[in-house]
C-alpha positions as CSV (number, residue, x, y, z in Angstrom):
1,M,15.1,-62.4,-27.8
2,F,13.9,-61.6,-23.7
3,S,17.7,-63.2,-22.8
4,I,19.6,-61.2,-24.6
5,V,18.1,-57.7,-23.4
6,S,18.4,-59.1,-19.6
7,Q,21.9,-60.4,-20.2
8,V,23.1,-56.2,-21.3
9,N,24.4,-54.3,-18.3
10,L,22.4,-51.5,-17.6
11,P,23.4,-48.5,-15.6
12,S,22.5,-48.3,-12.5
13,A,20.0,-45.5,-10.8
14,S,23.0,-43.5,-8.9
15,Q,25.1,-44.1,-12.1
16,R,22.2,-43.1,-14.3
17,S,22.7,-40.0,-12.3
18,G,25.7,-38.6,-12.9
19,P,29.1,-39.2,-9.8
20,R,27.6,-38.4,-6.3
21,R,28.6,-34.6,-4.2
22,R,30.2,-35.3,-1.6
23,P,28.1,-33.6,1.6
24,I,30.7,-30.9,1.8
25,D,30.5,-30.1,-1.7
26,A,26.3,-30.1,-1.8
27,I,26.5,-27.5,1.4
28,M,28.7,-25.3,-0.7
29,H,26.9,-25.5,-3.7
30,G,23.5,-24.5,-2.1
31,F,25.6,-21.9,0.3
32,W,26.5,-20.2,-2.6
33,N,23.8,-20.7,-4.7
34,A,22.0,-18.9,-1.4
35,C,24.8,-16.1,-1.6
36,E,24.1,-15.6,-6.1
37,Q,20.0,-15.5,-5.2
38,L,21.1,-12.7,-1.7
39,G,23.0,-10.6,-4.2
40,T,20.8,-11.0,-6.9
41,F,18.1,-9.2,-4.2
42,G,20.0,-6.7,-3.1
43,I,21.5,-5.2,-6.4
44,N,17.5,-5.1,-7.7
45,V,16.4,-3.2,-4.5
46,A,19.7,-0.8,-4.9
47,T,18.7,-0.5,-8.8
48,Q,15.4,0.2,-7.8
49,I,16.0,2.7,-5.0
50,A,18.3,4.6,-7.2
51,D,16.0,4.8,-10.5
52,V,13.7,6.1,-7.6
53,A,15.6,8.6,-6.1
54,A,17.2,10.2,-9.7
55,V,13.4,10.7,-11.0
56,L,12.6,12.0,-7.5
57,S,15.3,14.9,-7.5
58,G,14.5,15.6,-10.9
59,T,11.1,16.3,-9.7
60,V,12.7,18.7,-7.5
61,F,14.4,20.0,-9.8
62,L,11.2,20.5,-12.8
63,A,9.3,21.9,-9.6
64,C,11.7,24.5,-8.7
65,R,12.0,26.0,-12.1
66,P,9.3,28.6,-12.8
67,S,9.3,27.6,-17.0
68,S,7.9,24.1,-16.0
69,W,5.1,25.3,-14.1
70,T,3.2,26.3,-18.0
71,P,-0.8,26.6,-17.5
72,P,-1.5,22.4,-18.9
73,V,0.9,21.2,-15.4
74,R,-0.8,23.5,-13.7
75,N,-4.3,22.7,-14.2
76,V,-3.0,18.9,-14.0
77,F,-1.3,19.8,-10.7
78,S,-4.5,21.5,-9.0
79,R,-6.9,18.6,-9.9
80,Q,-4.4,16.5,-8.4
81,M,-4.1,18.4,-5.2
82,L,-7.9,18.6,-5.4
83,F,-8.7,15.2,-5.7
84,T,-5.1,13.5,-3.4
85,S,-5.5,16.5,-0.8
86,V,-8.4,17.9,0.2
87,D,-10.5,15.3,-1.0
88,S,-9.1,13.4,1.6
89,I,-9.1,15.0,4.0
90,P,-12.9,13.4,5.5
91,A,-11.4,10.4,5.6
92,A,-7.9,11.4,6.8
93,M,-9.9,12.9,10.0
94,R,-11.8,9.7,10.3
95,F,-9.0,7.6,10.2
96,A,-7.4,10.1,12.5
97,A,-10.3,10.3,15.3
98,V,-10.3,6.2,15.3
99,V,-6.1,6.4,16.5
100,G,-7.1,9.0,18.8
101,V,-9.8,6.8,20.6
102,M,-7.1,3.4,20.9
103,G,-4.6,5.7,22.2
104,I,-6.8,6.7,24.4
105,V,-7.3,3.4,25.8
106,Q,-3.4,2.4,25.2
107,A,-3.4,5.5,27.9
108,V,-5.3,4.2,30.5
109,M,-3.3,1.1,30.3
110,W,-0.2,2.8,30.3
111,I,-1.2,5.0,33.5
112,D,-2.5,1.5,35.4
113,A,0.8,-0.4,34.4
114,A,3.4,2.2,34.6
115,G,1.7,4.6,37.5
116,L,1.8,7.2,35.0
117,S,-0.4,10.8,36.0
118,P,-2.8,12.1,34.2
119,S,-0.8,15.0,32.8
120,E,2.3,12.3,31.7
121,V,0.2,11.1,28.8
122,A,0.4,14.7,27.0
123,P,4.0,14.5,26.0
124,I,3.3,10.7,25.3
125,L,0.8,11.3,23.0
126,W,2.7,14.2,20.9
127,R,5.9,12.8,20.5
128,S,4.0,9.4,19.7
129,V,1.3,11.1,17.1
130,V,3.6,13.7,15.4
131,R,7.1,12.1,15.2
132,E,5.6,8.9,14.2
133,I,1.8,8.6,13.9
134,A,0.7,11.1,12.2
135,P,3.2,10.9,9.2
136,L,2.3,7.1,8.6
137,L,-1.2,7.8,8.8
138,A,-1.3,10.2,6.0
139,C,1.1,8.1,4.1
140,L,-1.8,5.9,4.5
141,V,-4.2,7.8,3.4
142,V,-2.6,9.4,0.6
143,I,-1.4,5.8,-0.7
144,G,-4.8,3.9,-0.7
145,R,-6.7,7.0,-1.8
146,S,-4.7,8.5,-4.6
147,G,-1.5,7.0,-5.2
148,I,-3.0,3.2,-7.0
149,A,-5.2,5.9,-8.8
150,I,-1.7,7.2,-10.0
151,S,-0.8,4.2,-11.3
152,A,-4.2,2.9,-12.9
153,E,-4.4,6.3,-14.5
154,L,-1.2,6.1,-16.4
155,A,-0.4,2.2,-17.1
156,T,-4.2,3.1,-18.7
157,M,-3.1,5.9,-20.6
158,H,0.3,3.6,-21.4
159,A,-2.5,1.0,-22.7
160,D,-4.0,3.2,-25.2
161,G,-1.0,4.9,-26.1
162,E,-2.1,8.9,-25.0
163,I,1.7,9.0,-23.5
164,E,3.3,7.9,-27.2
165,V,1.3,10.7,-28.4
166,I,2.3,14.0,-25.9
167,D,5.7,12.7,-26.4
168,S,5.0,13.0,-29.8
169,Q,4.1,16.3,-30.0
170,G,7.4,17.5,-27.9
171,I,5.9,17.3,-24.7
172,D,7.8,15.9,-21.9
173,P,5.9,13.7,-19.9
174,M,8.2,14.0,-16.9
175,T,7.1,17.2,-16.9
176,Y,3.5,17.0,-17.6
177,L,2.8,13.6,-16.0
178,V,4.7,13.2,-13.6
179,M,6.2,15.9,-11.8
180,P,3.0,17.7,-11.1
181,R,1.6,14.6,-9.7
182,V,4.3,13.9,-7.2
183,V,4.9,17.2,-5.8
184,S,1.1,17.4,-4.9
185,V,1.5,14.1,-3.1
186,M,4.2,15.4,-1.0
187,I,2.5,18.7,0.2
188,S,-0.6,16.2,0.0
189,V,1.1,14.1,2.6
190,F,2.4,16.7,4.5
191,C,-1.1,18.8,5.0
192,L,-2.7,15.5,6.5
193,A,-0.5,14.9,8.7
194,I,-1.1,18.1,9.8
195,I,-4.7,17.3,10.1
196,T,-4.6,14.0,11.2
197,A,-1.7,15.2,14.3
198,V,-4.3,18.0,15.7
199,T,-8.1,15.5,14.9
200,I,-6.1,12.6,17.0
201,M,-5.1,14.9,19.9
202,V,-8.8,17.0,20.1
203,T,-9.9,13.2,19.7
204,G,-7.7,11.6,22.0
205,Y,-8.5,14.9,25.0
206,L,-12.3,14.6,24.3
207,I,-12.3,10.8,24.9
208,G,-10.1,10.9,27.0
209,S,-11.7,13.4,29.8
210,S,-15.2,11.6,29.7
211,V,-14.3,8.3,30.1
212,G,-11.1,9.6,33.3
213,A,-8.3,9.1,31.3
214,I,-7.4,12.8,31.8
215,R,-8.3,14.6,34.7
216,V,-7.3,19.1,33.4
217,T,-8.7,21.3,31.3
218,W,-7.6,21.6,27.9
219,N,-5.6,25.0,28.7
220,E,-3.8,22.4,31.0
221,F,-3.4,19.7,28.2
222,Y,-2.9,22.4,25.7
223,G,-0.3,23.8,27.8
224,E,1.9,20.6,28.4
225,V,1.5,19.8,24.5
226,S,3.3,22.1,23.7
227,R,5.5,22.5,26.4
228,N,6.8,19.7,24.9
229,F,7.7,20.9,21.8
230,E,10.8,20.8,20.4
231,R,12.5,22.3,16.8
232,G,13.5,19.1,15.7
233,D,10.1,17.6,16.2
234,L,9.5,20.0,13.2
235,V,12.3,19.5,11.5
236,F,12.2,15.3,11.6
237,F,8.4,16.4,10.7
238,T,8.8,18.4,7.8
239,S,11.4,16.0,6.7
240,K,10.0,12.8,6.1
241,T,6.5,13.2,5.9
242,L,8.2,15.3,2.0
243,V,11.0,11.9,1.7
244,A,8.0,9.5,2.7
245,G,5.4,11.0,0.4
246,G,8.1,11.7,-2.7
247,F,9.0,8.0,-2.8
248,A,5.6,7.2,-3.0
249,G,4.7,9.4,-5.6
250,V,7.6,8.4,-7.5
251,I,6.7,4.4,-7.1
252,C,3.4,5.2,-8.2
253,C,4.2,7.0,-11.3
254,L,6.7,4.5,-12.3
255,E,5.0,1.3,-11.8
256,G,1.8,3.1,-14.2
257,V,4.8,4.3,-16.4
258,R,6.6,0.7,-16.8
259,S,3.5,-1.4,-17.1
260,S,3.7,-3.9,-19.7
261,G,1.0,-1.1,-21.9
262,R,-2.1,-4.1,-21.9
263,L,-5.8,-2.8,-20.6
264,T,-5.6,-6.5,-18.4
265,D,-2.6,-5.6,-16.6
266,V,-3.3,-2.0,-15.0
267,P,-5.1,-4.2,-12.1
268,R,-1.6,-6.1,-11.3
269,V,0.4,-2.7,-11.8
270,A,-2.2,-0.8,-9.5
271,S,-1.8,-3.2,-6.4
272,R,1.9,-3.8,-6.7
273,A,2.3,0.1,-6.3
274,G,0.6,-0.1,-3.5
275,I,2.7,-2.5,-1.9
276,R,5.6,-1.1,-3.3
277,A,5.0,2.3,-1.6
278,L,3.6,1.0,1.5
279,T,7.0,-1.1,1.7
280,A,9.1,2.0,1.2
281,I,6.7,4.6,3.5
282,F,7.6,2.4,6.0
283,A,11.1,1.8,5.3
284,I,12.0,5.4,5.5
285,S,9.4,6.2,8.6
286,A,11.9,3.5,10.2
287,I,15.4,4.3,9.0
288,L,14.7,8.4,9.1
289,S,13.1,7.5,13.2
290,V,16.6,5.5,14.1
291,L,19.0,8.2,12.1
292,F,17.5,11.2,13.8
293,Y,16.7,9.8,17.2
294,E,19.8,7.7,17.2
295,K,17.6,4.7,18.6
296,L,14.6,2.6,18.1
297,L,12.1,3.5,20.7
298,V,11.5,7.5,20.3
299,F,10.6,8.1,24.2
300,K,11.0,6.4,26.7
301,F,10.0,6.8,30.4
302,G,10.1,9.3,32.9
């Protein structure tokens, strides 16, 4: 029996795996697979951006309609403003104070390395703080404190069936749930960015003057800062805070509404919403800076 089996011509390993591909075919196969994956990734990103932009435009449209602001919607908006903006002020000021101290440390390094005079620290701080640091820090505070909570709240409501109940009662979930939360996030980011910028400048001056990095009076420092104020900075600051806040609010709301409907998925939804919102605001900040100032570095020495 064994001799009969051994005489059968069994296919070799290469024959069992089929015809061997030429190296050029393997390379082209890998290239087209990479193109397919890259195209799928690009389409997914473009679809997500289009969804967020559509919801954001719908939110702005509803917010401009006085009939949308019914008493229940105003109640939701006021509670969200209290939680997102007012309650976040101490945390924003603490973070801003730390950033102000670190900014002065960097200013001292710039003075020693670049041979700058102390009076030149003010415009550098103004441009870096108002254009970049304050809006970004305000977005981080709002997302970390309120954005994740919004996604978790909506995901829990979805799991409990509250959103379906609201929809069955003839109440538009977009008007009642999404619009007041997104608008409150936009306004909160704008207000907290102003508070953050002022706190950074005041803390930076106090620490800088105490360590000798800034040797001018407050009036001279404030005068130097105010002379660097440009009308374009106000436009850039307002558009950046509102757009970044709007995208962050919409992403957190969509992640909560689109959850699987299981309570066990609520922590995962909240974490994913926070990561995507942070990714969005960093991308928006970079894109707006490049588009508005037409350069990657928004300030230069001299």
